[in-house]
Amino acid sequence: MSSGNMNLTLKIWRQKNVSTAGKMVSYQVTDISPDMSFLEMLDVLNEQLIQKNEEPIAFDHDCREGICGMCSLYINGRPHGPGSGITTCQLHMRSFKDGDTIIIEPWRAKAFPVIKDLVVDRSAFDRIIAKGGFISVNTGSAQDANNLPIPKHDADEAFNSAACIGCGACVAACVNSSAMLFVSAKVSQLSLLPQGQPERKQRALDMVHQMDVEGFGSCSNTGACEAECPKGISIENIARLNREYLIASLTEKEPKKGSGDN
Amino acid sequence: MSSNKGLFKSSITKKIVMGLTGLFLITFLIVHAGVNALIFLNDGGQAFLKGASFMGTNPLIRIFEIVLVLGLLLHIIDGIIITRHNKMARPIAYYGKGASANSTWYSRSMGILGLLILLFLIIHSAHFWIPNRYAQFTTGHEIDLFGRMKFIFSHAWIVGIYVGACIALSWHLMHGFKSAFQSLGLNHSKYNPIIKTVGFAFSIVCPLVFAMMPISMYFGLIQ
């Protein structure tokens, strides 16, 4: 073991599939370099398990550079582990000490069922997006960008909201498994810009409706989502969604029969 | 395509109702603390009894009392519905505990703090409000509220319950005050600091004023 390398105890949630009950299982890993990312450490463990003819641990990952939102993991009681503004792939083993016990769990929410081990089904987010996370544009050649004056401040706010990578850490962090930070970011990024105006009210109504249908909890304004979001999405978005939703509910007209709306 | 029919069922509406009723109940706390603080004039309860009698007999205020009870019931029922729904949203609890790193315990415990306050309110109304209204209904006269305060607050364990309830109220307000504004969509960098400061000050001062009533009566500081 080279200097600074660590031996660790891992307590990991193992679950065969969506319909069987899971449990925490302990594993030992040795000679872990502090320069490894957390996912590389799990790769090392999986290599060991494969060599012992055991089932490797299933976990989500893709880009491993903090932009895709695929990696999850609730590590030592926090989404994406210790530290702020990072995804799990950006978490490095130098954040831990030799001899530490690390608890690794999947995101916990009724709306995010565990598929296997640490992998959860986040398609609830996709269904929310499908309900209103779009704009309508005419096809044909693109118009000149300067045709649409957008104040710098609005553009910045919309961009900040659009930084959401849909990882679900907000849901995992929330005591109520609420998806309000995610939904509010998606509603905000479009409602702040002129391109998002035609569907503005219907978007807020439909996305919130789908969020409730999926079984997410409601927002207690604890701020845990904002604190754990790897992209620093602000709960100002949640206040904006509350406004957008209230105004839309009070003013959106019922579609007329035979008007082409359905 | 969903319509706006879902307004009364949506999770956001429930939170807006929670915020509105919460702020309404805060206005009641201000009036209640204000009138009762008249005992600190230490004039044998004269000013307090005048104030309390006005609050107890003025027809306009009696009508508003019904609105208050309805507002309180709405806050309680809505709170129970929200808390139940939120518990259902996470069927399997986490094994690792680390939530203190991202949020305050009291912001995550509004349901249980609310329940403690509700239990206290049952005791508290049995001490004063119900006997007084009962006496008004049967005899047409109010009871001697000041004398009753002195009697009830001569018991140490009751004083303990009242002080405990004030502490629960303080934590409930500490999160609830600013949370109500957020639920109503009132979040603006220009006004957030004042909401935070006023909310913090109110959640300390108001329960403290309330707690000082049983404490000072128990120690005989109010005659």
Tab-separated table of C-alpha atoms in Angstrom, chain A residues 11 24 74 76-79 103 105-111 171-177 180 202 205-206 208-209 211-212 215-224 227-228 235-236 238-239 241-243 245-246 248-250 252 254-255 262, chain B residues 1-16 81-83 85-104 106-110 175 178-189 192:
chain	number	residue	atom	x	y	z
A	11	LYS	CA	-22.144	-0.324	3.359
A	24	MET	CA	-27.477	-3.047	3.268
A	74	TYR	CA	-26.797	9.013	-1.513
A	76	ASN	CA	-23.211	9.170	4.074
A	77	GLY	CA	-26.639	10.769	4.259
A	78	ARG	CA	-26.175	13.283	1.444
A	79	PRO	CA	-26.875	13.228	-2.298
A	103	ILE	CA	-22.833	4.345	3.488
A	105	GLU	CA	-27.752	4.234	-0.941
A	106	PRO	CA	-29.950	4.903	-3.960
A	107	TRP	CA	-32.151	8.021	-4.241
A	108	ARG	CA	-35.207	7.382	-2.078
A	109	ALA	CA	-38.589	8.436	-3.442
A	110	LYS	CA	-41.836	6.720	-4.312
A	111	ALA	CA	-41.556	8.366	-7.726
A	171	VAL	CA	-35.633	14.933	-4.706
A	172	ALA	CA	-33.104	12.771	-2.863
A	173	ALA	CA	-32.156	15.598	-0.478
A	174	CYS	CA	-35.714	16.710	0.266
A	175	VAL	CA	-37.321	15.363	3.431
A	176	ASN	CA	-40.553	15.088	1.393
A	177	SER	CA	-38.981	13.750	-1.838
A	180	MET	CA	-40.197	21.286	-6.881
A	202	GLN	CA	-50.460	25.719	-19.691
A	205	LEU	CA	-50.361	23.791	-14.934
A	206	ASP	CA	-49.439	20.647	-16.836
A	208	VAL	CA	-47.200	20.640	-11.799
A	209	HIS	CA	-50.093	18.274	-12.445
A	211	MET	CA	-45.367	16.174	-10.784
A	212	ASP	CA	-48.272	15.449	-8.405
A	215	GLY	CA	-46.139	10.921	-6.352
A	216	PHE	CA	-43.490	13.472	-5.380
A	217	GLY	CA	-44.040	15.232	-2.041
A	218	SER	CA	-44.742	18.925	-1.611
A	219	CYS	CA	-42.225	21.656	-0.852
A	220	SER	CA	-41.511	22.511	2.805
A	221	ASN	CA	-39.046	25.261	1.865
A	222	THR	CA	-36.263	23.658	3.902
A	223	GLY	CA	-33.713	24.663	1.254
A	224	ALA	CA	-32.035	21.224	1.286
A	227	ALA	CA	-27.847	23.236	-0.783
A	228	GLU	CA	-27.281	19.871	-2.481
A	235	ILE	CA	-35.059	28.069	-4.617
A	236	GLU	CA	-36.006	31.455	-6.080
A	238	ILE	CA	-39.616	27.527	-6.585
A	239	ALA	CA	-41.120	30.875	-5.587
A	241	LEU	CA	-43.154	28.423	-9.980
A	242	ASN	CA	-45.581	29.114	-7.118
A	243	ARG	CA	-46.400	32.480	-8.739
A	245	TYR	CA	-48.885	28.262	-11.075
A	246	LEU	CA	-51.177	30.502	-9.036
A	248	ALA	CA	-52.096	30.344	-14.437
A	249	SER	CA	-54.714	28.568	-12.309
A	250	LEU	CA	-56.623	31.763	-11.734
A	252	GLU	CA	-56.092	30.265	-17.772
A	254	GLU	CA	-61.000	26.397	-20.169
A	255	PRO	CA	-60.536	25.242	-23.766
A	262	ASN	CA	-58.621	19.210	-26.646
B	1	MET	CA	-54.225	18.429	-21.520
B	2	SER	CA	-55.007	19.088	-17.891
B	3	SER	CA	-57.141	22.075	-17.011
B	4	ASN	CA	-57.088	24.448	-14.084
B	5	LYS	CA	-59.643	22.254	-12.352
B	6	GLY	CA	-56.756	20.760	-10.453
B	7	LEU	CA	-56.278	24.013	-8.517
B	8	PHE	CA	-57.827	22.711	-5.316
B	9	LYS	CA	-56.018	19.403	-5.459
B	10	SER	CA	-52.511	20.486	-6.385
B	11	SER	CA	-49.631	20.329	-3.949
B	12	ILE	CA	-48.803	23.989	-4.630
B	13	THR	CA	-52.314	25.172	-3.730
B	14	LYS	CA	-52.147	23.273	-0.464
B	15	LYS	CA	-48.908	25.059	0.358
B	16	ILE	CA	-50.378	28.448	-0.597
B	81	ILE	CA	-53.012	16.316	4.549
B	82	ILE	CA	-49.645	17.742	3.443
B	83	THR	CA	-47.659	15.842	6.088
B	85	HIS	CA	-48.763	13.092	1.510
B	86	ASN	CA	-45.115	13.942	2.164
B	87	LYS	CA	-44.560	10.834	4.279
B	88	MET	CA	-46.020	8.709	1.484
B	89	ALA	CA	-43.579	10.213	-1.023
B	90	ARG	CA	-40.671	8.360	0.640
B	91	PRO	CA	-41.770	4.820	1.577
B	92	ILE	CA	-38.246	3.617	2.453
B	93	ALA	CA	-36.222	5.831	4.774
B	94	TYR	CA	-32.508	6.474	4.364
B	95	TYR	CA	-30.039	4.490	6.423
B	96	GLY	CA	-27.402	7.225	6.440
B	97	LYS	CA	-28.321	10.431	8.256
B	98	GLY	CA	-26.814	13.647	6.953
B	99	ALA	CA	-29.709	16.042	6.495
B	100	SER	CA	-28.313	18.470	9.091
B	101	ALA	CA	-25.699	19.428	6.486
B	102	ASN	CA	-28.289	20.907	4.149
B	103	SER	CA	-31.270	22.055	6.231
B	104	THR	CA	-32.368	22.940	9.764
B	106	TYR	CA	-37.033	22.538	12.653
B	107	SER	CA	-37.724	23.195	8.975
B	108	ARG	CA	-37.968	19.424	8.535
B	109	SER	CA	-40.188	19.034	11.636
B	110	MET	CA	-43.050	21.463	11.039
B	175	HIS	CA	-39.326	28.408	9.759
B	178	LYS	CA	-40.328	33.066	6.038
B	179	SER	CA	-41.583	29.830	4.508
B	180	ALA	CA	-45.053	31.354	4.115
B	181	PHE	CA	-43.660	34.110	1.904
B	182	GLN	CA	-41.780	31.593	-0.237
B	183	SER	CA	-44.934	29.463	-0.655
B	184	LEU	CA	-46.826	32.541	-1.804
B	185	GLY	CA	-44.128	33.174	-4.389
B	186	LEU	CA	-42.832	36.254	-2.562
B	187	ASN	CA	-39.101	35.822	-2.961
B	188	HIS	CA	-37.134	38.843	-4.049
B	189	SER	CA	-33.533	39.687	-3.285
B	192	ASN	CA	-35.703	38.705	1.478
